Amino acid sequence: ELMTGYTMLRNGGVGNGGQPWVLRWSSRIRLTWLSFTLFIILVFFPLIAHYYLTTIDDADDAGKRIFGPRTGNELCEVKHVQDLCRIRESVSEELLQLEAKRQELNSEIAKLNLKIEACKKSIENAKQDLLQLKNVISQTEHSYKELMAQNQPKLSLPIRLLPDKDDATFPLPKSNRNCRLHNCFDYSRCPLTSGFPVYVYNSDDYPFGSSLDPLIKQAFEATVRTNVYVTENANIACVYIILVGEMQEPVMPKPTELEQQLHSLPYWRTDGHNHLIINLSRKSETQNFIYNISTGRAMIAQSTFYDAQYRPGFDIVVSPLVHAMSEPNFLEIPPQVPVKRKYLFSFQGEKIESLRPSLQEVRSFEEEIEGNAPADYDDRIITTLKAVQDSKLDFVLVEFTCKNQPKASLPTEWALCGERDDRLELLKLSTFALIITPGDTRLVISAGCTMRLFEALEVGAIPVVLGEQVQLPYNDVIRWNEAALIIPKPRITEVHFLLRSISDNDLLAMRRQGRFLWETYFSTSDNVFSTVLAIIRTRIQIPAAPIREEPAVEIPHRSGKAAGTDPNMADNGDLDLGPVETEPPYASPKYLRNFTLTAMDIYRNWNSAPGPFHLFPYTPFDPVLPSEAKFLGSGTGFRPIGGGAGGSGKEFQAALGGNVPREQFTVVMLTYEREEVLMNSLERLNGLPYLNKVVVVWNSPKLPSEDLLWPDIGVPIMVVRTEKNSLNNRFLPWDEIETEAILSIDDDAHLRHDEIMFGFRVWREARDRIVGFPGRYHAWDIPHQSWLYNSNYSCELSMVLTGAAFFHKYYAYLYSYVMPQAIRDMVDEYINCEDIAMNFLVSHLTRKPPIKVTSRWTFRCPGCPQALSHDDSHFHERHKCINFFVKVYGYMPLLYTQFRVDSVLFKTRLPHDKTKCFKFI
């Protein structure tokens, strides 16, 4: 067996079956020894180490112990442990401090709770006091109303002058000539607060309507539909109007038939009181068929009157209706300059019938001064005028025989020659136009004379009327001596001398006034009809209807963004303006002189204001009378906001800042899709004194971004939506503008607060002017014979751009509703020139240049996107605009000035020991 085992070991431990039993046995022994070794290491080694360490810590040298337990101070000597200790100490200290603060806060909370209880009690007491004050105020107001009622008479309708019932036996005046307002007009139908309602009969409902001229009837109906005074309720009407002419000759009814038809009108009331019969003439040969008709107490308005028929202060002489259905073309009207034209005066006409059977009979001057004046001066007129023409001292054209068949005319009247276009061409070459009144002095005015007057005013020939007995159109309300020369026929020998002696300045003033009269009273059917109504309304002292304001459609927007304060805005530079107002927004006082003006200022306004201060045609919203048309002499023509203490032009100019101690202005800012620039401009207005409101005219069809946050600048910001993109929207009289003063400013304008305040104070002393910052001027281009627009630095100016300028809201009405539409169309065509148009308007009305304040020449903000003015075509378009506006006005209204306004102490060096003085405006 030993041998067998030995043999098996030598053979590699392979026994029977090839099993490695030796290897298995050795591996078991190794695992056992390995396990035993690990056990010894894991159990005995820690015990030995513990014993060894314990022995070292028990040594006498305590300073050499490393692993033994130590005290707190010893542990802190270790670096990282020291940090922990410091943190622990800091936290402990903070906890102690927080505890102390908590106790303090608890005590403060207790005190505040006591204060809250006290405030609640104070609020309750204040509410009780407020309730008592309200009761006291209510009682005071009631007492005030009672005192006012005791001291003021109650208003009631005027006493009727005619019987309450229509009495057919009520006697008429002894003669038709005795009819006046006091005995032929029923004032009870026209209370002061009635608004002057007018009822217009439909002529087609009556037989004579088929005989009317179709053009006149159509123009009259179109005018009636747009007039603010016309009402369809005849029961409340103050005046009843019926159109009876011009009639066509072949189908003209007989006088008796027309009289019966008039008397059968439903509101004629037996005598026709408060009725107005209108007989318009479109041709010079219109007949006076009303002469043989009994019109009772009805007023008559026509172009032909006999002396026995005309009732001064009751009837109305109207102008002919030449442009029945067409607007006058301003480009065809000759300019008002040069003053002198080819002919000194001209006359063309032919007299069909004379008072004298022969021109041979001529009386001597001695016979005339003895009281035997000749019945007809036309013979001497013909002889004198031919002598002037033959003398060749001046170019004069007089023709007393028509080359073609003369127009039909009344007896002793000078008939017109040729066609209208031929007559106008001659008048365009004439400085004066002679108008010889009919030889029959019983004919106070005729359609032929009014036609000559119309044509002369239309083309700028100054009328010279021979015959002082003539009643010119609207003569009781127009000062004709400002636009025409009315010379008695006996002075015919002095006419040539008189015409040569008139200076150029007077000629231009008369021509400009004549142009105003023609545009205002004569040019269109609206003007004629509105003027007739205005005369009646003014005679019975009823104020005019208020002018309409442009309704502002607000765009909803979110506000709340706190506006910052730009330090550059607060820098006053060299302008030290003294104290400023810091009151909340308030509107200008309402205009309250509508009634008193009609009663006490009519005569003064009609007869005192100089001619050059008249306005454009005022008829789109109310007809112009001189009282309504004088420069800023408002009150009856419209109801503007404010007006100071004034009513007439002079009083308005005198209403300076001293008369209006509390006044603010409204900023009107035009913008177009530049939100960032707009927001920056609005923020710069934060804290601006005197500012009442900001009206942002959103000129884009695209609405502002919904997430746009508008700044809060301390005053309301009204964002107005416009119907179309037009620069004319800048000057619309928005109803949201509640102040007289308007600061028109671009969305990229950059002005300091002190500059704006100073400009406002200057405007308060020159309310009729444009007051602003950037100045421009116009110049005459000699090579091209045209006007140029210039923005270079210059020692003079004639315009102030409205991108940063103050003006009165009055001019916004005139610009939008009165100024010729052709100018606004030009602005829309070029998207340019609205500022030039406003300067033309104001200079034309006031005959004064604008006022520039401070030395600022430009006002664009740095870094803003380029505006329309940077386009290359900008200046070329402005050149064209100026020349076009000159054609519309007929002359150049802009005036040069070298005047600039600065603060009283501008660049003034004051000693340090002296107290500054301020000029309070």
Short mmCIF file of N, CA and C in Angstrom, two decimals, residues 367-438:
data_model
loop_
_atom_site.label_atom_id
_atom_site.label_comp_id
_atom_site.label_asym_id
_atom_site.label_seq_id
_atom_site.Cartn_x
_atom_site.Cartn_y
_atom_site.Cartn_z
N GLU A 367 -75.71 175.39 -63.07
CA GLU A 367 -77.09 174.99 -62.91
C GLU A 367 -77.25 173.91 -61.83
N GLU A 368 -76.24 173.06 -61.72
CA GLU A 368 -76.33 171.98 -60.74
C GLU A 368 -76.23 172.53 -59.32
N ILE A 369 -75.31 173.46 -59.09
CA ILE A 369 -75.14 173.94 -57.72
C ILE A 369 -76.28 174.85 -57.30
N GLU A 370 -77.10 175.29 -58.27
CA GLU A 370 -78.27 176.08 -57.91
C GLU A 370 -79.42 175.21 -57.43
N GLY A 371 -79.18 173.91 -57.41
CA GLY A 371 -80.21 173.01 -56.91
C GLY A 371 -80.93 172.27 -58.00
N ASN A 372 -80.66 172.57 -59.25
CA ASN A 372 -81.32 171.86 -60.34
C ASN A 372 -80.41 170.75 -60.85
N ALA A 373 -80.19 169.75 -60.00
CA ALA A 373 -79.29 168.66 -60.37
C ALA A 373 -79.91 167.83 -61.47
N PRO A 374 -79.11 167.39 -62.41
CA PRO A 374 -79.65 166.57 -63.49
C PRO A 374 -80.13 165.23 -62.95
N ALA A 375 -81.11 164.68 -63.60
CA ALA A 375 -81.66 163.41 -63.16
C ALA A 375 -80.73 162.25 -63.46
N ASP A 376 -79.87 162.39 -64.44
CA ASP A 376 -79.01 161.28 -64.84
C ASP A 376 -77.60 161.82 -65.05
N TYR A 377 -76.63 161.26 -64.30
CA TYR A 377 -75.23 161.65 -64.43
C TYR A 377 -74.47 160.78 -65.43
N ASP A 378 -75.12 159.82 -66.03
CA ASP A 378 -74.40 158.89 -66.89
C ASP A 378 -73.77 159.58 -68.09
N ASP A 379 -74.39 160.65 -68.57
CA ASP A 379 -73.81 161.36 -69.71
C ASP A 379 -72.45 161.95 -69.34
N ARG A 380 -72.39 162.59 -68.18
CA ARG A 380 -71.11 163.17 -67.74
C ARG A 380 -70.09 162.08 -67.45
N ILE A 381 -70.53 160.94 -66.95
CA ILE A 381 -69.61 159.83 -66.68
C ILE A 381 -68.97 159.36 -67.97
N ILE A 382 -69.79 159.23 -69.01
CA ILE A 382 -69.24 158.76 -70.29
C ILE A 382 -68.21 159.76 -70.82
N THR A 383 -68.56 161.03 -70.77
CA THR A 383 -67.64 162.05 -71.29
C THR A 383 -66.35 162.09 -70.49
N THR A 384 -66.43 162.02 -69.17
CA THR A 384 -65.23 162.11 -68.33
C THR A 384 -64.33 160.90 -68.53
N LEU A 385 -64.89 159.72 -68.56
CA LEU A 385 -64.08 158.52 -68.68
C LEU A 385 -63.42 158.44 -70.06
N LYS A 386 -64.12 158.88 -71.08
CA LYS A 386 -63.48 158.90 -72.41
C LYS A 386 -62.34 159.89 -72.45
N ALA A 387 -62.50 161.01 -71.74
CA ALA A 387 -61.41 161.98 -71.69
C ALA A 387 -60.19 161.41 -70.98
N VAL A 388 -60.40 160.67 -69.92
CA VAL A 388 -59.28 160.05 -69.21
C VAL A 388 -58.59 159.03 -70.10
N GLN A 389 -59.36 158.28 -70.85
CA GLN A 389 -58.77 157.30 -71.74
C GLN A 389 -57.98 157.96 -72.85
N ASP A 390 -58.49 159.05 -73.37
CA ASP A 390 -57.79 159.74 -74.46
C ASP A 390 -56.54 160.47 -73.96
N SER A 391 -56.49 160.82 -72.68
CA SER A 391 -55.32 161.55 -72.17
C SER A 391 -54.08 160.68 -72.11
N LYS A 392 -54.24 159.37 -72.06
CA LYS A 392 -53.13 158.41 -72.05
C LYS A 392 -52.17 158.63 -70.88
N LEU A 393 -52.64 159.28 -69.81
CA LEU A 393 -51.81 159.37 -68.61
C LEU A 393 -51.65 158.01 -67.95
N ASP A 394 -52.67 157.20 -68.04
CA ASP A 394 -52.64 155.83 -67.54
C ASP A 394 -53.33 154.94 -68.55
N PHE A 395 -52.99 153.67 -68.48
CA PHE A 395 -53.70 152.71 -69.32
C PHE A 395 -55.09 152.50 -68.73
N VAL A 396 -56.10 152.89 -69.49
CA VAL A 396 -57.48 152.79 -69.06
C VAL A 396 -58.28 152.19 -70.20
N LEU A 397 -59.18 151.27 -69.87
CA LEU A 397 -60.03 150.66 -70.88
C LEU A 397 -61.48 150.88 -70.50
N VAL A 398 -62.19 151.70 -71.30
CA VAL A 398 -63.61 151.93 -71.09
C VAL A 398 -64.31 151.74 -72.42
N GLU A 399 -65.37 150.95 -72.40
CA GLU A 399 -66.18 150.69 -73.59
C GLU A 399 -67.64 150.81 -73.21
N PHE A 400 -68.37 151.69 -73.90
CA PHE A 400 -69.77 151.95 -73.59
C PHE A 400 -70.69 151.33 -74.63
N THR A 401 -70.12 150.53 -75.51
CA THR A 401 -70.91 149.81 -76.50
C THR A 401 -70.36 148.40 -76.61
N CYS A 402 -71.21 147.42 -76.44
CA CYS A 402 -70.78 146.03 -76.48
C CYS A 402 -70.47 145.61 -77.91
N LYS A 403 -69.43 144.83 -78.08
CA LYS A 403 -69.09 144.31 -79.41
C LYS A 403 -70.12 143.28 -79.86
N ASN A 404 -70.62 142.52 -78.90
CA ASN A 404 -71.68 141.55 -79.19
C ASN A 404 -72.98 142.01 -78.55
N GLN A 405 -73.98 141.18 -78.65
CA GLN A 405 -75.27 141.53 -78.09
C GLN A 405 -75.15 141.63 -76.58
N PRO A 406 -75.53 142.77 -75.97
CA PRO A 406 -75.43 142.91 -74.50
C PRO A 406 -76.44 142.02 -73.80
N LYS A 407 -76.12 141.72 -72.53
CA LYS A 407 -77.03 140.91 -71.74
C LYS A 407 -78.29 141.72 -71.42
N ALA A 408 -79.37 141.02 -71.19
CA ALA A 408 -80.61 141.69 -70.82
C ALA A 408 -80.43 142.39 -69.48
N SER A 409 -81.08 143.51 -69.31
CA SER A 409 -80.92 144.29 -68.10
C SER A 409 -82.20 145.07 -67.83
N LEU A 410 -82.25 145.66 -66.63
CA LEU A 410 -83.37 146.50 -66.27
C LEU A 410 -83.23 147.88 -66.90
N PRO A 411 -84.28 148.65 -66.96
CA PRO A 411 -84.18 150.00 -67.52
C PRO A 411 -83.18 150.85 -66.73
N THR A 412 -82.41 151.65 -67.44
CA THR A 412 -81.36 152.55 -66.92
C THR A 412 -80.18 151.81 -66.31
N GLU A 413 -80.15 150.50 -66.46
CA GLU A 413 -79.03 149.73 -65.91
C GLU A 413 -78.02 149.46 -67.01
N TRP A 414 -76.72 149.48 -66.65
CA TRP A 414 -75.66 149.17 -67.60
C TRP A 414 -75.56 147.65 -67.76
N ALA A 415 -75.84 147.20 -68.98
CA ALA A 415 -75.84 145.77 -69.25
C ALA A 415 -74.41 145.25 -69.39
N LEU A 416 -74.20 143.99 -69.01
CA LEU A 416 -72.90 143.34 -69.15
C LEU A 416 -72.63 143.00 -70.60
N CYS A 417 -71.36 143.03 -70.96
CA CYS A 417 -70.95 142.70 -72.32
C CYS A 417 -70.17 141.39 -72.33
N GLY A 418 -70.36 140.64 -73.41
CA GLY A 418 -69.56 139.44 -73.60
C GLY A 418 -69.88 138.34 -72.61
N GLU A 419 -69.06 137.26 -72.69
CA GLU A 419 -69.23 136.13 -71.80
C GLU A 419 -68.44 136.35 -70.51
N ARG A 420 -68.77 135.55 -69.55
CA ARG A 420 -68.16 135.69 -68.23
C ARG A 420 -66.63 135.52 -68.30
N ASP A 421 -66.15 134.54 -69.03
CA ASP A 421 -64.71 134.30 -69.11
C ASP A 421 -63.99 135.50 -69.73
N ASP A 422 -64.59 136.13 -70.72
CA ASP A 422 -63.96 137.30 -71.33
C ASP A 422 -63.91 138.47 -70.34
N ARG A 423 -64.97 138.64 -69.57
CA ARG A 423 -64.97 139.73 -68.59
C ARG A 423 -63.92 139.49 -67.51
N LEU A 424 -63.77 138.24 -67.08
CA LEU A 424 -62.78 137.94 -66.05
C LEU A 424 -61.36 138.19 -66.54
N GLU A 425 -61.09 137.88 -67.79
CA GLU A 425 -59.75 138.12 -68.32
C GLU A 425 -59.41 139.60 -68.32
N LEU A 426 -60.39 140.44 -68.61
CA LEU A 426 -60.14 141.88 -68.56
C LEU A 426 -59.94 142.36 -67.13
N LEU A 427 -60.73 141.84 -66.21
CA LEU A 427 -60.60 142.25 -64.82
C LEU A 427 -59.28 141.80 -64.22
N LYS A 428 -58.73 140.70 -64.67
CA LYS A 428 -57.43 140.25 -64.18
C LYS A 428 -56.32 141.22 -64.53
N LEU A 429 -56.55 142.04 -65.57
CA LEU A 429 -55.56 143.03 -65.99
C LEU A 429 -55.85 144.41 -65.41
N SER A 430 -56.87 144.52 -64.56
CA SER A 430 -57.32 145.84 -64.08
C SER A 430 -57.05 145.96 -62.59
N THR A 431 -56.50 147.10 -62.20
CA THR A 431 -56.32 147.38 -60.77
C THR A 431 -57.66 147.72 -60.13
N PHE A 432 -58.47 148.53 -60.81
CA PHE A 432 -59.80 148.89 -60.34
C PHE A 432 -60.83 148.47 -61.37
N ALA A 433 -62.03 148.18 -60.88
CA ALA A 433 -63.15 147.84 -61.76
C ALA A 433 -64.29 148.81 -61.46
N LEU A 434 -64.68 149.59 -62.47
CA LEU A 434 -65.77 150.55 -62.28
C LEU A 434 -67.11 149.83 -62.32
N ILE A 435 -67.97 150.22 -61.40
CA ILE A 435 -69.35 149.70 -61.35
C ILE A 435 -70.26 150.92 -61.31
N ILE A 436 -70.95 151.17 -62.40
CA ILE A 436 -71.83 152.33 -62.50
C ILE A 436 -73.24 151.88 -62.12
N THR A 437 -73.78 152.47 -61.09
CA THR A 437 -75.11 152.08 -60.64
C THR A 437 -76.16 152.56 -61.65
N PRO A 438 -77.36 151.99 -61.61
CA PRO A 438 -78.39 152.40 -62.57
C PRO A 438 -78.70 153.89 -62.47
#
